[in-house]
Short mmCIF file of C-alpha atoms in Angstrom, two decimals:
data_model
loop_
_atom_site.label_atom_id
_atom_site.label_comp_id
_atom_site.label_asym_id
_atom_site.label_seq_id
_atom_site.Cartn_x
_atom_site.Cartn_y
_atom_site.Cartn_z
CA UNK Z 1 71.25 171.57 54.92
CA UNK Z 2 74.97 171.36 54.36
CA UNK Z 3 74.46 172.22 50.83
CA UNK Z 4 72.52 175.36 51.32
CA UNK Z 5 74.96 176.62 54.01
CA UNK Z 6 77.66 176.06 51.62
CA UNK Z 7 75.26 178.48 48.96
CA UNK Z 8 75.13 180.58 51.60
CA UNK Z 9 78.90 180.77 52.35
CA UNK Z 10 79.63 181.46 48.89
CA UNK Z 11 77.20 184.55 48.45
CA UNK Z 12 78.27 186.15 51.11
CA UNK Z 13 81.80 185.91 49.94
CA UNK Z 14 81.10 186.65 46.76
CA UNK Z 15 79.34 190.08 48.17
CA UNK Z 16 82.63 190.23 50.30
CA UNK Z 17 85.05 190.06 47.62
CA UNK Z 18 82.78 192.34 45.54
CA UNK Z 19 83.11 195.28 48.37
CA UNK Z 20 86.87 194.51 48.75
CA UNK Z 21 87.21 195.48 44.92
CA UNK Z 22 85.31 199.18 46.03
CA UNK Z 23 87.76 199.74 48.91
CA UNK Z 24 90.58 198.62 46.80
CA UNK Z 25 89.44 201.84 44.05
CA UNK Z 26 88.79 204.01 46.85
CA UNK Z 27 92.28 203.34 48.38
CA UNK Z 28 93.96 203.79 44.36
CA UNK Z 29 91.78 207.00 44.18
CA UNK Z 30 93.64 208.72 46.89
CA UNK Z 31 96.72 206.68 47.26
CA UNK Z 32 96.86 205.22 50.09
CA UNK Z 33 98.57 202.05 50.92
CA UNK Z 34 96.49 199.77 53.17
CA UNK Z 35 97.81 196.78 55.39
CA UNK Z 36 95.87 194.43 57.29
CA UNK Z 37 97.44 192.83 60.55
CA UNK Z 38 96.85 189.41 61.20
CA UNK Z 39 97.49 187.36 64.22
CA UNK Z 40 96.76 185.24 67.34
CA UNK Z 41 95.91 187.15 70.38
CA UNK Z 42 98.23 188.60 72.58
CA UNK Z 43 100.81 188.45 70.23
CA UNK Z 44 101.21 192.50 70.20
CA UNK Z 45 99.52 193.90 67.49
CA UNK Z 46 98.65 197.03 69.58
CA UNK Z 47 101.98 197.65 71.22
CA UNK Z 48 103.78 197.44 67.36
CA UNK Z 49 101.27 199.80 66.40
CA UNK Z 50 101.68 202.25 69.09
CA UNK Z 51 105.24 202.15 68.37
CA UNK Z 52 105.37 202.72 65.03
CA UNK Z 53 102.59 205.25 65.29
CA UNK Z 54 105.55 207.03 67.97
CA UNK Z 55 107.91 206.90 64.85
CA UNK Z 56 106.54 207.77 61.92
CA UNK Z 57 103.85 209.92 62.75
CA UNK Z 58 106.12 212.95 62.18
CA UNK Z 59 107.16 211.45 58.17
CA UNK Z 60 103.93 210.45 57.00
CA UNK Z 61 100.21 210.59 57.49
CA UNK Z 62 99.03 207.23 59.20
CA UNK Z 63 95.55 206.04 59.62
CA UNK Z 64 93.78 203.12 61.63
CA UNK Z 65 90.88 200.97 61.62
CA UNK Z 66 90.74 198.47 64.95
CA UNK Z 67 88.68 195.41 65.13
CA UNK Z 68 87.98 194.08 68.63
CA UNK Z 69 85.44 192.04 69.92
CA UNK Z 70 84.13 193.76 72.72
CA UNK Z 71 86.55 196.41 74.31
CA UNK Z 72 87.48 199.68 73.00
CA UNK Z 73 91.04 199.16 74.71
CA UNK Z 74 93.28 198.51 72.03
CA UNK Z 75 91.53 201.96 70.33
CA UNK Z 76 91.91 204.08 73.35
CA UNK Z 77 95.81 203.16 73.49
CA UNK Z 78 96.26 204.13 69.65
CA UNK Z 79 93.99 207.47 69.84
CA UNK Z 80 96.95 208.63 71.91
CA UNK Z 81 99.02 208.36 68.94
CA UNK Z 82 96.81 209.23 65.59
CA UNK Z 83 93.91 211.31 65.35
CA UNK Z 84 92.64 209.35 62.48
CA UNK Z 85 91.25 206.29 64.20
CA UNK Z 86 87.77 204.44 63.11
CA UNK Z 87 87.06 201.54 65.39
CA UNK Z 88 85.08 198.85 64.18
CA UNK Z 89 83.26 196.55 66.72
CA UNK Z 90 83.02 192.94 65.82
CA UNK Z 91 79.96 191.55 67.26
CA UNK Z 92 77.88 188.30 67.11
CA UNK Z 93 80.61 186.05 67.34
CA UNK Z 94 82.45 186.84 64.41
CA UNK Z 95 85.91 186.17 64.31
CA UNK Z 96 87.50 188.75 62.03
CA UNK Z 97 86.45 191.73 59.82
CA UNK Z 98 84.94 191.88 56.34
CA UNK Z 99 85.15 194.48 53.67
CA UNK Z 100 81.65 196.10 54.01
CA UNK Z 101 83.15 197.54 57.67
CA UNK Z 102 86.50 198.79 55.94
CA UNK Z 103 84.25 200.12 53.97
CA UNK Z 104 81.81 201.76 56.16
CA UNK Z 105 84.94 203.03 57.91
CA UNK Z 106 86.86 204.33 55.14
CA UNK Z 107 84.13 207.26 55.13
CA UNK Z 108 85.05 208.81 58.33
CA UNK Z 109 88.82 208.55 57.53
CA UNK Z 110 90.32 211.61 55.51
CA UNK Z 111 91.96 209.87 52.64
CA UNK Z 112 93.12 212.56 51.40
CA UNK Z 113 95.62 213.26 53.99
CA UNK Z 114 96.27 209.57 55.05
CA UNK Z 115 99.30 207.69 53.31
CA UNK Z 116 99.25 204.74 55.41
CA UNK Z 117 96.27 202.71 56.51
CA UNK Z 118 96.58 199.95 58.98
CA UNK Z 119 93.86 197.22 59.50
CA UNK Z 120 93.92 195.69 62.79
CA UNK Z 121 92.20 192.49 62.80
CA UNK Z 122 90.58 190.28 65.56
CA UNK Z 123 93.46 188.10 67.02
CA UNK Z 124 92.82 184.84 64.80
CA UNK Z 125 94.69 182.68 62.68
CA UNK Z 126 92.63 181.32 61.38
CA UNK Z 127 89.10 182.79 59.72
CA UNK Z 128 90.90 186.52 58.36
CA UNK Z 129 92.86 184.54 56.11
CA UNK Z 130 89.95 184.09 53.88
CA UNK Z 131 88.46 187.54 53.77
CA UNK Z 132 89.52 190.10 51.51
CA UNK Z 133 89.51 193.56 52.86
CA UNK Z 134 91.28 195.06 49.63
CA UNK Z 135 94.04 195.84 51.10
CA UNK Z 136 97.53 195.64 49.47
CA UNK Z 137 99.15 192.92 52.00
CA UNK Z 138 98.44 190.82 54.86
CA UNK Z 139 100.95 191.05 57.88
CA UNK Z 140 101.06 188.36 60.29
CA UNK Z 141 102.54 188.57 63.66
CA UNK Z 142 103.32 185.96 65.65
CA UNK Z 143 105.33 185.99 68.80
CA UNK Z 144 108.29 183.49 70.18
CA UNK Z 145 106.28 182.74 73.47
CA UNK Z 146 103.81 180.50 70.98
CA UNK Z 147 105.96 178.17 69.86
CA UNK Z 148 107.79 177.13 66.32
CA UNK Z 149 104.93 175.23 64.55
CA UNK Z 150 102.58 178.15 63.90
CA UNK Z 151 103.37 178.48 60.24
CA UNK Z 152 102.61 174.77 60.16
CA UNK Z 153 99.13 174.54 61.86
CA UNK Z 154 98.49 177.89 60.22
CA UNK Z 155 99.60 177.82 56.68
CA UNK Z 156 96.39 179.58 54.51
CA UNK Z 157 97.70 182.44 57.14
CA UNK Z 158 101.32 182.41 56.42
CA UNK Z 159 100.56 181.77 52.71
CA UNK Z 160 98.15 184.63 52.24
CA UNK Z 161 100.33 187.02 54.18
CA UNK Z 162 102.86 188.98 51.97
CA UNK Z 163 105.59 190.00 55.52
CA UNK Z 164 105.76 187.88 58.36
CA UNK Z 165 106.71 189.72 61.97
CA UNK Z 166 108.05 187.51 64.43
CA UNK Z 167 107.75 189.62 68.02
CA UNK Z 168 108.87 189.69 71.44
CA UNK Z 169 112.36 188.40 70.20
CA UNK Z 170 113.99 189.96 73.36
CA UNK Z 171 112.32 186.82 75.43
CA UNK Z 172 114.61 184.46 73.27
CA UNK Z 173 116.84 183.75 76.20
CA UNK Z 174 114.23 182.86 78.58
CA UNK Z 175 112.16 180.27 76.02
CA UNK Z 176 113.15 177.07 74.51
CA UNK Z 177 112.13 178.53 71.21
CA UNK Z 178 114.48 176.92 67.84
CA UNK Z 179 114.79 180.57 65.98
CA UNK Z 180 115.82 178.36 63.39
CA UNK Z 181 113.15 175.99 63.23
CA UNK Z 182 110.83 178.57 63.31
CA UNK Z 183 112.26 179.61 60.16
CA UNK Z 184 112.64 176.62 58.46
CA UNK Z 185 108.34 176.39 59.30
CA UNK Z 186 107.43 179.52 57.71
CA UNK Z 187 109.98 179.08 54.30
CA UNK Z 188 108.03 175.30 54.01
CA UNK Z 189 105.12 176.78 54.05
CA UNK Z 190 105.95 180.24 51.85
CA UNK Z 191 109.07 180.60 50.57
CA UNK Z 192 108.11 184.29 49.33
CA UNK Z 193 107.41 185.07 52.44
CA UNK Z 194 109.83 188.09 54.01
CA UNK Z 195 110.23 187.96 57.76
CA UNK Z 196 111.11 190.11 60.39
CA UNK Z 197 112.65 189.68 63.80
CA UNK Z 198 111.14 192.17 66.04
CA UNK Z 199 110.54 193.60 69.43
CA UNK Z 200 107.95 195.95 70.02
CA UNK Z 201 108.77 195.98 73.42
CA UNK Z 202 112.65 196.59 73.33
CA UNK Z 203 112.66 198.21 69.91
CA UNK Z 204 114.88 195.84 67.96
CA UNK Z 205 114.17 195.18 64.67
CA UNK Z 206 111.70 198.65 64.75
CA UNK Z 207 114.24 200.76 62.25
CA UNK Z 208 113.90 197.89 59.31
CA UNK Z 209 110.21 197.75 60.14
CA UNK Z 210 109.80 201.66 59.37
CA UNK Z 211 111.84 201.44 56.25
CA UNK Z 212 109.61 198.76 54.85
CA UNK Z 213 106.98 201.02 56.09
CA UNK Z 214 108.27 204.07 54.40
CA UNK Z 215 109.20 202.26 50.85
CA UNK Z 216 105.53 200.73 50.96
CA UNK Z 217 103.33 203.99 51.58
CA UNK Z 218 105.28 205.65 48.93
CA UNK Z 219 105.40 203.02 46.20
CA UNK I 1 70.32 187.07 52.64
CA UNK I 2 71.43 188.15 55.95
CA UNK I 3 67.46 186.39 57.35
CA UNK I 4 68.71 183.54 55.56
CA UNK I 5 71.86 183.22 56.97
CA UNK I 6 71.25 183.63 60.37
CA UNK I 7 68.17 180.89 59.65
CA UNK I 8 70.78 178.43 58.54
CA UNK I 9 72.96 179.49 61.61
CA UNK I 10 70.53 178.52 64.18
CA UNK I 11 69.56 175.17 62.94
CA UNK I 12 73.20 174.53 62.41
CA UNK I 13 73.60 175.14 66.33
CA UNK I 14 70.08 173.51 67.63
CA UNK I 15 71.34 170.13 65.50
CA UNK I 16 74.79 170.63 67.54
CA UNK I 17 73.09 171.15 70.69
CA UNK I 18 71.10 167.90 70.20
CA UNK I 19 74.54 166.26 69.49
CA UNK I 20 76.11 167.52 72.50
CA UNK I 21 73.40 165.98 74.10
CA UNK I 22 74.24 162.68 72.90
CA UNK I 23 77.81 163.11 74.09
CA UNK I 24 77.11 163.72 77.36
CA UNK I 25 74.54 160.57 77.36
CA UNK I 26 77.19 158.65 76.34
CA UNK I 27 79.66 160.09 78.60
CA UNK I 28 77.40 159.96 81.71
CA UNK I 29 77.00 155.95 80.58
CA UNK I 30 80.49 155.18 81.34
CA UNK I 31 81.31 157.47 83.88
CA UNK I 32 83.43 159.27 81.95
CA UNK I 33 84.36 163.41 83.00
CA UNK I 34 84.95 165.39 79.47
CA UNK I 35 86.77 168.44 79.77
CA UNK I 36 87.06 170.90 76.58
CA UNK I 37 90.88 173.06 76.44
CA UNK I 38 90.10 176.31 74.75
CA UNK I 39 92.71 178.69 74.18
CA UNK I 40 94.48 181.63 71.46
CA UNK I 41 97.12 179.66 69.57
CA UNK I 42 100.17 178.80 71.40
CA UNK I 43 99.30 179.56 74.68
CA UNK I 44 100.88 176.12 76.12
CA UNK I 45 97.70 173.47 75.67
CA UNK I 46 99.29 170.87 74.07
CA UNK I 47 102.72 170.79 76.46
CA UNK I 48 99.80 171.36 79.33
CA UNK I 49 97.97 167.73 78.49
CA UNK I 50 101.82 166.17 78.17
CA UNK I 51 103.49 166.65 81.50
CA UNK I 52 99.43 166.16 82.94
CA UNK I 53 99.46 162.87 81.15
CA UNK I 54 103.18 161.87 82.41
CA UNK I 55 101.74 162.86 85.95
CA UNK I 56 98.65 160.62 86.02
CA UNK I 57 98.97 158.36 83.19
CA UNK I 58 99.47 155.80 86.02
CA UNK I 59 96.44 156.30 88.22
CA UNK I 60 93.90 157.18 85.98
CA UNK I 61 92.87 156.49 82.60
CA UNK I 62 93.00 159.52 79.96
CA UNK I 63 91.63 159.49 76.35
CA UNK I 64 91.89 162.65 74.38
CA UNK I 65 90.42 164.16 71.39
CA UNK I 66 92.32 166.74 69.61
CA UNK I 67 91.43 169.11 67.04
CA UNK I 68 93.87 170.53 64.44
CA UNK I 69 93.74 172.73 61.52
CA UNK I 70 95.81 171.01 59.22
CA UNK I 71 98.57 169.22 60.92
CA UNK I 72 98.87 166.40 62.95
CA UNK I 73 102.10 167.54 65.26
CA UNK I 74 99.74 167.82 68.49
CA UNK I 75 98.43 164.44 68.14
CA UNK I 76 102.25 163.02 67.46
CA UNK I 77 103.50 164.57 70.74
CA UNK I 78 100.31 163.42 72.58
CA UNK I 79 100.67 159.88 71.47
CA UNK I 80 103.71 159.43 73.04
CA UNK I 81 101.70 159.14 76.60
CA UNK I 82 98.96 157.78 75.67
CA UNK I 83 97.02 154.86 73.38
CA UNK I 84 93.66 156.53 73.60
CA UNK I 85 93.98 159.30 71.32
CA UNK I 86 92.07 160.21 68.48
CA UNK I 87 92.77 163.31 66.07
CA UNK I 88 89.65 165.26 64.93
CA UNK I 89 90.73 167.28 61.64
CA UNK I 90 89.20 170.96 61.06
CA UNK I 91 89.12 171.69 57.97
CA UNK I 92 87.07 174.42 55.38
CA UNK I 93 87.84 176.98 57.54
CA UNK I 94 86.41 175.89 60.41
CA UNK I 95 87.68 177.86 63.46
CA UNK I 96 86.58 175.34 66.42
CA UNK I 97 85.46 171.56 66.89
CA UNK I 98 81.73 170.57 66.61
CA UNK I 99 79.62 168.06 68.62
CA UNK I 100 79.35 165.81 65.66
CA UNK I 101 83.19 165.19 65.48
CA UNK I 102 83.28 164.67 69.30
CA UNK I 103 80.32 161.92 68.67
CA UNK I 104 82.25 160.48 65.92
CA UNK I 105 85.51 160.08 67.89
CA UNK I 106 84.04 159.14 70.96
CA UNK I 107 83.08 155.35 68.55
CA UNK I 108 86.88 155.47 68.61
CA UNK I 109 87.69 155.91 71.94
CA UNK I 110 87.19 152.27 75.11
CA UNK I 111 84.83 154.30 76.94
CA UNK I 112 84.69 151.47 79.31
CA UNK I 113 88.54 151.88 80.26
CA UNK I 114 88.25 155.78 80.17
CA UNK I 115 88.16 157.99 83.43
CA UNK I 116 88.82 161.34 81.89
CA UNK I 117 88.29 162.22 78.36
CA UNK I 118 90.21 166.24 77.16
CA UNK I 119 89.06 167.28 74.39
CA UNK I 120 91.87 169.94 73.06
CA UNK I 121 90.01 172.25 71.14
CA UNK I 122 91.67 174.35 68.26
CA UNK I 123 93.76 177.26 69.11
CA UNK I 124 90.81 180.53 69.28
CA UNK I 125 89.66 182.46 71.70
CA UNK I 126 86.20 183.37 69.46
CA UNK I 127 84.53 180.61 67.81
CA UNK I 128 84.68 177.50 70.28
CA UNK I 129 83.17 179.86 73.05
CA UNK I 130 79.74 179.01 71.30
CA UNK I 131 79.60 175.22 70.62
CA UNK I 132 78.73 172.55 73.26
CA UNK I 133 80.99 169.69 72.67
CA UNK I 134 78.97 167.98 75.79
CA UNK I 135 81.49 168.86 77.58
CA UNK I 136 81.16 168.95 81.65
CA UNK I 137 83.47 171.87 81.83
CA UNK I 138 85.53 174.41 79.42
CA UNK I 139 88.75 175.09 80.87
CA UNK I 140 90.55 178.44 79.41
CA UNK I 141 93.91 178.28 78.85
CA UNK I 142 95.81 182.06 78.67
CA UNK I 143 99.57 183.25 79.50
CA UNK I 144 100.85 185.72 80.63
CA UNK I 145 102.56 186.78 77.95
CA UNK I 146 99.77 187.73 75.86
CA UNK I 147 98.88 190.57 78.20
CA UNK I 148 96.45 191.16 81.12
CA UNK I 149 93.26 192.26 78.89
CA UNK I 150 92.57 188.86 77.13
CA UNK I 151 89.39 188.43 79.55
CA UNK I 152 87.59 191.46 79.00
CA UNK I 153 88.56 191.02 74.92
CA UNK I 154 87.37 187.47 75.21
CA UNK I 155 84.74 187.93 77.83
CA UNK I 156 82.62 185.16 76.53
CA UNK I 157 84.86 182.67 76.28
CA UNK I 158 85.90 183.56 80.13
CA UNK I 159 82.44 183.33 81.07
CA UNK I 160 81.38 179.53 79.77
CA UNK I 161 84.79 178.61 81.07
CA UNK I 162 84.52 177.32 84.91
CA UNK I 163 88.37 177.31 85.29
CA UNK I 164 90.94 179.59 83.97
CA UNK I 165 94.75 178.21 83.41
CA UNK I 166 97.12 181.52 83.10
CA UNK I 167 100.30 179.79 82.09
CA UNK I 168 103.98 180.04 81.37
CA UNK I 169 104.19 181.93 85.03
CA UNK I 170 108.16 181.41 84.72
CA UNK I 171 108.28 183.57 82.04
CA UNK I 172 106.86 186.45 84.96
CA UNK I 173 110.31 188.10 85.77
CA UNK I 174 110.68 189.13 82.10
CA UNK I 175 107.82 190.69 81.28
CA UNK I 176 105.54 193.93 82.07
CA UNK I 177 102.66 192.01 82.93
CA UNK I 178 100.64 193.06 86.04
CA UNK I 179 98.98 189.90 87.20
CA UNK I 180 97.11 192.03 89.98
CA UNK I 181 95.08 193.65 87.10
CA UNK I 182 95.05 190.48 84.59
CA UNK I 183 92.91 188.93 88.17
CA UNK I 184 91.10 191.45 88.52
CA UNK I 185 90.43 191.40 85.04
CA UNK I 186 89.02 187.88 85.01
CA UNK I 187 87.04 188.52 88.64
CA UNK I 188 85.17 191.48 86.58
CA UNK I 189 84.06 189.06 83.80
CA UNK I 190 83.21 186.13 85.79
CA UNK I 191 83.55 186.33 89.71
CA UNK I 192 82.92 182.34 89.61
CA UNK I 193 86.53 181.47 87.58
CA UNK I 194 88.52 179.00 89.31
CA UNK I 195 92.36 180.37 88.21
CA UNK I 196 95.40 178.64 88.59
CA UNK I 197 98.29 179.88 87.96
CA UNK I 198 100.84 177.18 86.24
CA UNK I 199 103.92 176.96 84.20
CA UNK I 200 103.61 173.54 81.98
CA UNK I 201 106.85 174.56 81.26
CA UNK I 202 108.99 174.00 84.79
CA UNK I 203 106.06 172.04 86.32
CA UNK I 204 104.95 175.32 88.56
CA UNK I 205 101.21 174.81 89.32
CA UNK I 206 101.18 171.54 88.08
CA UNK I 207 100.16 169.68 91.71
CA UNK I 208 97.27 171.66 92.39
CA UNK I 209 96.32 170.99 88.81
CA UNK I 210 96.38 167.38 89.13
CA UNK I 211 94.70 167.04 92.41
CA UNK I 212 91.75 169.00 90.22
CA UNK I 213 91.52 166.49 87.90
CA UNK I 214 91.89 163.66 89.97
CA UNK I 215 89.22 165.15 91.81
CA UNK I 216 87.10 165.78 88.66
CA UNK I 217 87.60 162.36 87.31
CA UNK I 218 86.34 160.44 90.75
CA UNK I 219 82.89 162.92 90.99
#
């Protein structure tokens, strides 16, 4: 039984990585540079998206698909901010998205007009890191409140993931949290890796953010 | 493909199931009360189960089972408190611990000498929501930092769960969290939840917590 579950596994990511090659020609075909956020839950996803939405919806032309579980919150907080939102529910107990709904939602998204495409994944570290969406980078964000070893207990994460985002820095005073510890974690485990001190909440951090943004969604 | 796959899926849980039934034979042999920590990564589990074991290493006897993706920094803080630890690795991908694993470390574990057995799940509010460990309870494990809406986005995991932790309640002053709504939140998705509020952190909570398991252990 293992063995066929294993046959199993592989088809269906072989079918998966097969889709994530259409979205990646779809995305070439109009240009549009696609990201796909990664994290635990709770560690602000949303809240960085709303903000950035608040900044650079003016510049350029951002679109979003959400994956959530069950709710539609995290969608009805970021239709206040784009009008080019697809949400994708996740259902069945899966833990994360796969191409065939990027796909499925890349036709109700006008690519045309869209520069920027965020993925929001389910909060998990663990089961995105092995699906390709075809997107151009993963992002993970983790948060101070969770603790310095995340990188460590997480590594196919970290390693797949192109910028890490470390959030809610503005709690740093109130946490027994080793900044540099926590840095130390996530160069031993990839030492490409670029990282970014952040809050969403406060703002800090938010300028560099954009710029990385801006560079990416017209390179 | 898709028949097939959910074919293989539900003999993959019915042979768990009749695992988990095993465990709790076992279990229910020696007396022993087996209590499963789910959580999102770095919600405060593992600090939880080391200031509980500093508490009431003395009066009763604790064996734990914990479950890590790749590293083995839970178990080393863990074994500091305790001799009856055994370290249940995850690996492929897997996003949660299995009865199987819990079977095979229970041959590991002096049932005889054992009142209360935690089982520290990994770090995902998704996946271990659907596997009996033969378990006599799922205890949830959120803070407040990771926002008010994790029950409704988790409402599954809420629902198997007969007690809800919401930790790191020191942490309270600092934030926008509304813990009116995060209650009511976790009333709407199961009325029955036991919650405690706690901070592992500055001890907060941690009485009330104890008298539970002492409690638990003796019934």
């Amino acid at each position: 039984m293992t063995i066929h579950t294993i046959e199993i596994r592989e088809r269906v990511m072989a079918k998966n990585d097969e889709l994530a090659g259409d979205v990646r020609q779809r995305l070439a075909q109009h240009r549009v540079t696609a990201l796909n956020l990664v994290s635990s839950p709770g560690s602000g996803k949303t809240t960085l998206l709303e903000n950035t939405l608040a900044r650079l919806g003016g510049q350029i032309q951002i679109a979003i698909v959400t994956g959530d579980v069950q709710t539609q919150n995290d969608a009805d907080r970021l239709a206040k901010h784009t009008d080019k939102l697809v949400q994708a529910i996740v259902t069945g107990g899966a833990c994360h998205l796969d191409a065939r709904q990027i796909l499925t939602a890349l036709d109700r998204i006008d690519l045309t007009n869209t520069d920027l495409l965020f993925i929001e994944n389910v909060g998990n570290l663990v089961c995105p890191a092995s699906w390709d969406l075809g997107e151009h980078a993963k992002i993970v964000v983790f948060s101070v409140t969770e603790g310095e070893d995340k990188p460590l207990k997480y590594p196919k994460m970290f390693r797949e993931a192109r910028i890490a985002i470390l959030n809610k820095i503005d709690l740093l005073p109130h946490l027994q949290f080793d900044l540099d510890v926590a840095l130390a974690n996530t160069r031993e485990v990839n030492p490409e890796l670029e990282v970014l001190l952040l809050s969403a909440a406060t703002g800090e951090g938010m300028n560099e953010w954009c710029q990385l943004l801006l560079r990416s969604a017209k390179s």
